mmCIF file of C-alpha atoms in Angstrom:
data_model
loop_
_atom_site.group_PDB
_atom_site.id
_atom_site.type_symbol
_atom_site.label_atom_id
_atom_site.label_comp_id
_atom_site.label_asym_id
_atom_site.label_seq_id
_atom_site.Cartn_x
_atom_site.Cartn_y
_atom_site.Cartn_z
ATOM 1 C CA UNK A 1 -40.386 -36.774 -38.806
ATOM 2 C CA UNK A 2 -38.911 -35.531 -41.697
ATOM 3 C CA UNK A 3 -39.106 -32.761 -44.379
ATOM 4 C CA UNK A 4 -40.303 -33.218 -48.081
ATOM 5 C CA UNK A 5 -39.686 -30.268 -50.492
ATOM 6 C CA UNK A 6 -42.676 -29.660 -53.114
ATOM 7 C CA UNK A 7 -43.667 -26.552 -54.919
ATOM 8 C CA UNK A 8 -40.510 -24.625 -53.628
ATOM 9 C CA UNK A 9 -41.669 -25.074 -49.872
ATOM 10 C CA UNK A 10 -40.528 -27.597 -47.233
ATOM 11 C CA UNK A 11 -43.454 -29.409 -45.631
ATOM 12 C CA UNK A 12 -43.111 -31.582 -42.477
ATOM 13 C CA UNK A 13 -44.299 -35.098 -42.740
ATOM 14 C CA UNK A 14 -44.257 -38.196 -40.983
ATOM 15 C CA UNK A 15 -45.179 -41.968 -42.073
ATOM 16 C CA UNK A 16 -46.839 -44.991 -40.778
ATOM 17 C CA UNK A 17 -46.973 -48.450 -42.596
ATOM 18 C CA UNK A 18 -44.836 -49.858 -45.357
ATOM 19 C CA UNK A 19 -43.829 -47.400 -48.212
ATOM 20 C CA UNK A 20 -44.990 -49.661 -51.104
ATOM 21 C CA UNK A 21 -48.547 -49.977 -49.517
ATOM 22 C CA UNK A 22 -51.366 -47.676 -51.075
ATOM 23 C CA UNK A 23 -50.924 -44.300 -49.968
ATOM 24 C CA UNK A 24 -53.328 -42.539 -47.741
ATOM 25 C CA UNK A 25 -52.245 -38.589 -47.671
ATOM 26 C CA UNK A 26 -53.647 -36.820 -44.429
ATOM 27 C CA UNK A 27 -53.347 -33.018 -44.822
ATOM 28 C CA UNK A 28 -52.941 -31.299 -41.498
ATOM 29 C CA UNK A 29 -55.507 -28.627 -39.883
ATOM 30 C CA UNK A 30 -53.001 -26.984 -39.770
ATOM 31 C CA UNK A 31 -50.511 -29.608 -38.303
ATOM 32 C CA UNK A 32 -50.090 -33.333 -38.696
ATOM 33 C CA UNK A 33 -51.173 -33.923 -35.288
ATOM 34 C CA UNK A 34 -54.594 -33.351 -36.132
ATOM 35 C CA UNK A 35 -54.635 -36.755 -37.160
ATOM 36 C CA UNK A 36 -54.891 -39.146 -34.312
ATOM 37 C CA UNK A 37 -51.822 -41.412 -33.987
ATOM 38 C CA UNK A 38 -54.165 -44.355 -33.174
ATOM 39 C CA UNK A 39 -56.126 -43.672 -36.554
ATOM 40 C CA UNK A 40 -52.925 -43.688 -38.606
ATOM 41 C CA UNK A 41 -51.492 -47.001 -36.923
ATOM 42 C CA UNK A 42 -55.091 -48.834 -37.590
ATOM 43 C CA UNK A 43 -54.953 -47.812 -41.206
ATOM 44 C CA UNK A 44 -51.280 -48.916 -41.426
ATOM 45 C CA UNK A 45 -52.081 -52.014 -39.815
ATOM 46 C CA UNK A 46 -54.897 -52.617 -42.812
ATOM 47 C CA UNK A 47 -52.173 -52.556 -45.485
ATOM 48 C CA UNK A 48 -51.989 -48.509 -45.951
ATOM 49 C CA UNK A 49 -49.061 -46.337 -46.209
ATOM 50 C CA UNK A 50 -50.124 -43.173 -44.275
ATOM 51 C CA UNK A 51 -48.458 -39.897 -44.688
ATOM 52 C CA UNK A 52 -49.497 -36.741 -42.409
ATOM 53 C CA UNK A 53 -48.168 -33.421 -43.135
ATOM 54 C CA UNK A 54 -48.155 -29.898 -41.675
ATOM 55 C CA UNK A 55 -49.422 -27.289 -44.034
ATOM 56 C CA UNK A 56 -47.302 -24.244 -44.840
ATOM 57 C CA UNK A 57 -46.675 -21.823 -41.974
ATOM 58 C CA UNK A 58 -47.644 -24.810 -39.452
ATOM 59 C CA UNK A 59 -45.370 -27.349 -37.586
ATOM 60 C CA UNK A 60 -42.122 -28.120 -39.216
ATOM 61 C CA UNK A 61 -43.001 -26.590 -42.603
ATOM 62 C CA UNK A 62 -41.934 -23.167 -44.232
ATOM 63 C CA UNK A 63 -43.094 -20.405 -42.383
ATOM 64 C CA UNK A 64 -43.432 -16.974 -43.917
ATOM 65 C CA UNK A 65 -45.518 -13.993 -42.853
ATOM 66 C CA UNK A 66 -48.494 -15.209 -40.627
ATOM 67 C CA UNK A 67 -50.434 -12.127 -40.909
ATOM 68 C CA UNK A 68 -50.384 -11.843 -44.757
ATOM 69 C CA UNK A 69 -49.697 -15.217 -46.275
ATOM 70 C CA UNK A 70 -48.316 -14.986 -49.869
ATOM 71 C CA UNK A 71 -50.104 -18.064 -51.263
ATOM 72 C CA UNK A 72 -53.717 -19.239 -51.758
ATOM 73 C CA UNK A 73 -55.994 -22.178 -51.035
ATOM 74 C CA UNK A 74 -55.296 -23.444 -54.669
ATOM 75 C CA UNK A 75 -51.408 -23.348 -53.741
ATOM 76 C CA UNK A 76 -52.169 -25.626 -50.518
ATOM 77 C CA UNK A 77 -54.214 -27.955 -53.056
ATOM 78 C CA UNK A 78 -51.180 -28.104 -55.337
ATOM 79 C CA UNK A 79 -49.048 -28.921 -52.347
ATOM 80 C CA UNK A 80 -51.008 -31.963 -51.609
ATOM 81 C CA UNK A 81 -50.810 -33.045 -55.217
ATOM 82 C CA UNK A 82 -47.158 -32.622 -55.197
ATOM 83 C CA UNK A 83 -46.872 -34.507 -51.915
ATOM 84 C CA UNK A 84 -48.854 -37.595 -53.217
ATOM 85 C CA UNK A 85 -46.572 -37.662 -56.284
ATOM 86 C CA UNK A 86 -43.411 -37.356 -54.103
ATOM 87 C CA UNK A 87 -44.378 -40.648 -52.042
ATOM 88 C CA UNK A 88 -45.904 -42.813 -54.914
ATOM 89 C CA UNK A 89 -46.200 -42.978 -58.551
ATOM 90 C CA UNK A 90 -49.955 -44.172 -58.033
ATOM 91 C CA UNK A 91 -53.046 -41.954 -57.432
ATOM 92 C CA UNK A 92 -53.466 -41.542 -53.613
ATOM 93 C CA UNK A 93 -56.297 -41.625 -51.160
ATOM 94 C CA UNK A 94 -56.487 -37.972 -50.086
ATOM 95 C CA UNK A 95 -57.755 -37.074 -46.323
ATOM 96 C CA UNK A 96 -58.650 -33.646 -45.054
ATOM 97 C CA UNK A 97 -60.360 -32.648 -41.692
ATOM 98 C CA UNK A 98 -61.750 -29.379 -40.901
ATOM 99 C CA UNK A 99 -59.835 -26.468 -43.064
ATOM 100 C CA UNK A 100 -57.732 -29.192 -44.674
ATOM 101 C CA UNK A 101 -60.957 -30.917 -45.744
ATOM 102 C CA UNK A 102 -61.433 -27.493 -47.888
ATOM 103 C CA UNK A 103 -58.056 -27.991 -49.289
ATOM 104 C CA UNK A 104 -58.752 -31.686 -50.136
ATOM 105 C CA UNK A 105 -61.975 -30.927 -52.087
ATOM 106 C CA UNK A 106 -60.214 -28.263 -54.375
ATOM 107 C CA UNK A 107 -57.119 -30.576 -54.801
ATOM 108 C CA UNK A 108 -59.637 -33.405 -55.876
ATOM 109 C CA UNK A 109 -61.251 -31.125 -58.364
ATOM 110 C CA UNK A 110 -58.077 -29.413 -59.663
ATOM 111 C CA UNK A 111 -55.909 -32.507 -59.779
ATOM 112 C CA UNK A 112 -58.179 -35.603 -60.449
ATOM 113 C CA UNK A 113 -55.423 -37.772 -61.706
ATOM 114 C CA UNK A 114 -53.245 -37.529 -58.618
ATOM 115 C CA UNK A 115 -56.003 -39.101 -56.329
ATOM 116 C CA UNK A 116 -57.928 -42.296 -56.208
ATOM 117 C CA UNK A 117 -60.159 -41.680 -53.240
ATOM 118 C CA UNK A 118 -61.349 -38.791 -50.852
ATOM 119 C CA UNK A 119 -62.165 -38.720 -47.200
ATOM 120 C CA UNK A 120 -63.571 -35.535 -45.695
ATOM 121 C CA UNK A 121 -63.960 -35.276 -41.899
ATOM 122 C CA UNK A 122 -65.714 -32.368 -40.145
ATOM 123 C CA UNK A 123 -65.501 -29.914 -42.906
ATOM 124 C CA UNK A 124 -67.769 -27.656 -45.202
ATOM 125 C CA UNK A 125 -68.074 -27.034 -48.960
ATOM 126 C CA UNK A 126 -67.241 -23.471 -48.780
ATOM 127 C CA UNK A 127 -64.468 -21.188 -47.503
ATOM 128 C CA UNK A 128 -64.236 -19.296 -44.280
ATOM 129 C CA UNK A 129 -66.479 -16.362 -44.218
ATOM 130 C CA UNK A 130 -70.265 -16.214 -44.823
ATOM 131 C CA UNK A 131 -71.862 -19.605 -45.584
ATOM 132 C CA UNK A 132 -74.602 -20.350 -47.979
ATOM 133 C CA UNK A 133 -78.184 -20.043 -47.203
ATOM 134 C CA UNK A 134 -78.636 -23.795 -47.167
ATOM 135 C CA UNK A 135 -75.702 -24.518 -44.920
ATOM 136 C CA UNK A 136 -75.884 -24.418 -41.143
ATOM 137 C CA UNK A 137 -73.455 -21.714 -39.448
ATOM 138 C CA UNK A 138 -71.619 -21.960 -36.394
ATOM 139 C CA UNK A 139 -73.689 -22.777 -33.509
ATOM 140 C CA UNK A 140 -73.696 -19.121 -31.494
ATOM 141 C CA UNK A 141 -74.521 -20.504 -28.254
ATOM 142 C CA UNK A 142 -71.274 -22.179 -28.330
ATOM 143 C CA UNK A 143 -69.243 -19.813 -30.097
ATOM 144 C CA UNK A 144 -69.911 -17.028 -27.596
ATOM 145 C CA UNK A 145 -68.055 -18.831 -24.833
ATOM 146 C CA UNK A 146 -65.473 -20.480 -27.170
ATOM 147 C CA UNK A 147 -64.391 -16.769 -28.606
ATOM 148 C CA UNK A 148 -64.941 -14.874 -25.610
ATOM 149 C CA UNK A 149 -62.259 -16.585 -23.144
ATOM 150 C CA UNK A 150 -59.240 -14.592 -22.314
ATOM 151 C CA UNK A 151 -56.168 -15.525 -24.476
ATOM 152 C CA UNK A 152 -53.250 -17.724 -23.060
ATOM 153 C CA UNK A 153 -50.039 -16.902 -22.798
ATOM 154 C CA UNK A 154 -49.000 -18.406 -26.098
ATOM 155 C CA UNK A 155 -45.201 -18.830 -25.061
ATOM 156 C CA UNK A 156 -46.145 -20.875 -22.192
ATOM 157 C CA UNK A 157 -46.938 -24.770 -22.876
ATOM 158 C CA UNK A 158 -49.001 -25.368 -19.928
ATOM 159 C CA UNK A 159 -51.084 -21.856 -20.448
ATOM 160 C CA UNK A 160 -51.588 -23.168 -24.062
ATOM 161 C CA UNK A 161 -52.677 -26.626 -22.867
ATOM 162 C CA UNK A 162 -55.006 -25.530 -20.488
ATOM 163 C CA UNK A 163 -56.902 -23.151 -23.033
ATOM 164 C CA UNK A 164 -57.022 -25.702 -25.829
ATOM 165 C CA UNK A 165 -58.426 -28.139 -23.226
ATOM 166 C CA UNK A 166 -61.127 -25.716 -22.230
ATOM 167 C CA UNK A 167 -61.950 -24.994 -25.809
ATOM 168 C CA UNK A 168 -62.353 -28.563 -26.378
ATOM 169 C CA UNK A 169 -64.703 -28.984 -23.383
ATOM 170 C CA UNK A 170 -66.941 -26.316 -24.754
ATOM 171 C CA UNK A 171 -66.911 -28.000 -28.584
ATOM 172 C CA UNK A 172 -67.854 -31.258 -26.719
ATOM 173 C CA UNK A 173 -64.511 -33.060 -27.385
ATOM 174 C CA UNK A 174 -62.282 -34.749 -25.007
ATOM 175 C CA UNK A 175 -60.455 -32.000 -22.976
ATOM 176 C CA UNK A 176 -57.583 -34.608 -21.723
ATOM 177 C CA UNK A 177 -56.870 -35.539 -25.440
ATOM 178 C CA UNK A 178 -56.906 -31.962 -26.491
ATOM 179 C CA UNK A 179 -54.643 -30.993 -23.899
ATOM 180 C CA UNK A 180 -52.232 -33.750 -24.584
ATOM 181 C CA UNK A 181 -52.230 -32.872 -28.395
ATOM 182 C CA UNK A 182 -51.675 -29.265 -27.687
ATOM 183 C CA UNK A 183 -48.677 -29.881 -25.829
ATOM 184 C CA UNK A 184 -47.335 -31.971 -28.735
ATOM 185 C CA UNK A 185 -48.120 -29.326 -31.288
ATOM 186 C CA UNK A 186 -46.565 -26.637 -28.831
ATOM 187 C CA UNK A 187 -43.355 -28.577 -28.681
ATOM 188 C CA UNK A 188 -43.147 -29.066 -32.628
ATOM 189 C CA UNK A 189 -43.644 -25.229 -33.304
ATOM 190 C CA UNK A 190 -40.004 -24.117 -34.916
ATOM 191 C CA UNK A 191 -40.505 -20.484 -33.454
ATOM 192 C CA UNK A 192 -40.706 -19.271 -30.091
ATOM 193 C CA UNK A 193 -42.830 -16.395 -31.392
ATOM 194 C CA UNK A 194 -46.197 -16.205 -29.426
ATOM 195 C CA UNK A 195 -47.746 -15.832 -33.004
ATOM 196 C CA UNK A 196 -46.318 -19.046 -34.150
ATOM 197 C CA UNK A 197 -47.877 -20.910 -31.422
ATOM 198 C CA UNK A 198 -51.090 -19.356 -31.826
ATOM 199 C CA UNK A 199 -51.193 -19.979 -35.498
ATOM 200 C CA UNK A 200 -50.211 -23.646 -34.835
ATOM 201 C CA UNK A 201 -52.882 -24.283 -32.398
ATOM 202 C CA UNK A 202 -55.799 -22.323 -34.159
ATOM 203 C CA UNK A 203 -54.993 -22.499 -37.713
ATOM 204 C CA UNK A 204 -55.654 -18.607 -37.714
ATOM 205 C CA UNK A 205 -53.338 -18.311 -41.069
ATOM 206 C CA UNK A 206 -55.772 -20.266 -43.337
ATOM 207 C CA UNK A 207 -58.627 -17.548 -42.637
ATOM 208 C CA UNK A 208 -56.273 -14.986 -44.168
ATOM 209 C CA UNK A 209 -55.888 -16.906 -47.354
ATOM 210 C CA UNK A 210 -57.390 -16.115 -50.629
ATOM 211 C CA UNK A 211 -59.715 -19.140 -51.234
ATOM 212 C CA UNK A 212 -61.397 -17.898 -54.615
ATOM 213 C CA UNK A 213 -62.936 -19.185 -56.517
ATOM 214 C CA UNK A 214 -65.770 -21.312 -55.160
ATOM 215 C CA UNK A 215 -65.710 -24.717 -55.468
ATOM 216 C CA UNK A 216 -69.019 -25.796 -54.297
ATOM 217 C CA UNK A 217 -70.540 -25.912 -57.707
ATOM 218 C CA UNK A 218 -67.893 -28.207 -59.083
ATOM 219 C CA UNK A 219 -68.315 -30.847 -56.609
ATOM 220 C CA UNK A 220 -70.802 -32.879 -58.885
ATOM 221 C CA UNK A 221 -67.654 -33.278 -61.110
ATOM 222 C CA UNK A 222 -65.959 -35.358 -58.786
ATOM 223 C CA UNK A 223 -65.636 -39.108 -59.853
ATOM 224 C CA UNK A 224 -63.655 -40.619 -57.130
ATOM 225 C CA UNK A 225 -64.888 -42.882 -54.439
ATOM 226 C CA UNK A 226 -65.577 -40.402 -51.355
ATOM 227 C CA UNK A 227 -66.132 -41.025 -47.485
ATOM 228 C CA UNK A 228 -67.620 -37.952 -45.545
ATOM 229 C CA UNK A 229 -67.348 -38.105 -42.011
ATOM 230 C CA UNK A 230 -69.055 -35.882 -39.471
ATOM 231 C CA UNK A 231 -69.954 -35.686 -35.870
ATOM 232 C CA UNK A 232 -73.714 -35.357 -35.227
ATOM 233 C CA UNK A 233 -72.996 -32.977 -32.333
ATOM 234 C CA UNK A 234 -70.382 -30.571 -34.157
ATOM 235 C CA UNK A 235 -71.336 -27.004 -33.209
ATOM 236 C CA UNK A 236 -68.482 -25.454 -35.368
ATOM 237 C CA UNK A 237 -69.437 -27.044 -38.833
ATOM 238 C CA UNK A 238 -72.846 -28.590 -37.851
ATOM 239 C CA UNK A 239 -73.893 -31.887 -39.503
ATOM 240 C CA UNK A 240 -75.598 -30.429 -42.380
ATOM 241 C CA UNK A 241 -72.308 -29.335 -44.020
ATOM 242 C CA UNK A 242 -71.336 -32.850 -44.217
ATOM 243 C CA UNK A 243 -74.775 -33.943 -45.322
ATOM 244 C CA UNK A 244 -74.617 -31.343 -48.359
ATOM 245 C CA UNK A 245 -71.082 -32.614 -49.426
ATOM 246 C CA UNK A 246 -72.200 -35.979 -49.361
ATOM 247 C CA UNK A 247 -75.265 -35.179 -51.304
ATOM 248 C CA UNK A 248 -73.263 -33.136 -53.703
ATOM 249 C CA UNK A 249 -70.443 -35.551 -54.619
ATOM 250 C CA UNK A 250 -71.913 -38.631 -56.701
ATOM 251 C CA UNK A 251 -71.975 -41.721 -54.771
ATOM 252 C CA UNK A 252 -70.223 -40.236 -51.558
ATOM 253 C CA UNK A 253 -70.902 -42.368 -48.429
ATOM 254 C CA UNK A 254 -71.871 -40.297 -45.448
ATOM 255 C CA UNK A 255 -70.839 -41.612 -42.074
ATOM 256 C CA UNK A 256 -72.479 -39.951 -38.895
ATOM 257 C CA UNK A 257 -70.611 -40.400 -35.646
ATOM 258 C CA UNK A 258 -73.532 -39.987 -33.232
ATOM 259 C CA UNK A 259 -71.438 -39.073 -30.037
ATOM 260 C CA UNK A 260 -68.816 -36.993 -31.630
ATOM 261 C CA UNK A 261 -68.252 -33.320 -32.137
ATOM 262 C CA UNK A 262 -65.123 -32.046 -34.125
ATOM 263 C CA UNK A 263 -62.532 -34.946 -33.248
ATOM 264 C CA UNK A 264 -62.931 -38.446 -33.919
ATOM 265 C CA UNK A 265 -63.373 -39.954 -30.611
ATOM 266 C CA UNK A 266 -61.087 -42.784 -29.790
ATOM 267 C CA UNK A 267 -64.151 -45.089 -29.503
ATOM 268 C CA UNK A 268 -64.761 -44.373 -33.326
ATOM 269 C CA UNK A 269 -61.360 -44.687 -34.626
ATOM 270 C CA UNK A 270 -61.820 -48.504 -35.496
ATOM 271 C CA UNK A 271 -64.978 -47.593 -37.643
ATOM 272 C CA UNK A 272 -63.453 -44.551 -39.302
ATOM 273 C CA UNK A 273 -60.259 -46.524 -40.189
ATOM 274 C CA UNK A 274 -62.243 -49.567 -41.697
ATOM 275 C CA UNK A 275 -64.374 -46.730 -43.611
ATOM 276 C CA UNK A 276 -61.301 -45.365 -45.030
ATOM 277 C CA UNK A 277 -59.479 -48.387 -45.814
ATOM 278 C CA UNK A 278 -62.688 -50.020 -47.780
ATOM 279 C CA UNK A 279 -62.383 -46.880 -50.204
#
């Protein structure tokens, strides 16, 4: 892991594969560990230079006021374009998952010359807040148990790992994998402050950003090969969100993972890696 300075901020990054191979930039959600090691390694084995990064206010990146961030969604999109240019003069394949899938959509629209392809995993075409009438919102039967749990001791790694594992079980993801990733994220958090640990685990800062203007109405302008990956069992951003993105981006391919929820299961990583490498 090392630091890359772009747009006046420092972003934590790490790399897989040969630096002269075609670049795939994987935006953290909010930390780089939202991208499984196995997926990154398989993409590198298929001849790609994979760079995954922490967003601002996450992981090893620059941190400010977590309750009132002084940047916008479009600043994060500009960070993505800046990182792509820092690692390769050629246009990059941009990948985002969940909240970083929103960033990736805006980045591809705002900086079309910076990117050659787009992968969007488990995301939706609108920002946090009320959804459009034709988009399925969070499954309330799942959200109730997920959000009504007592908060962990964010300063204690075991408490945090237990909390994230339990949340993964509620969502339909692998709790053992979630526990291991949560412990790694906790260990990378630069501040010992409980709020910083909570922000790294839950991505709460993103919900406080100015995410205007809307971008869904611009998706038809995208002219780059696009892969939309979505779990059929996702209760947080249900499948209809991925279906709409794939329908509104010209020529996009929709890859539905039948047994997946929010995360890409280990069994599906080879298929996802192959689909990404084929763009």
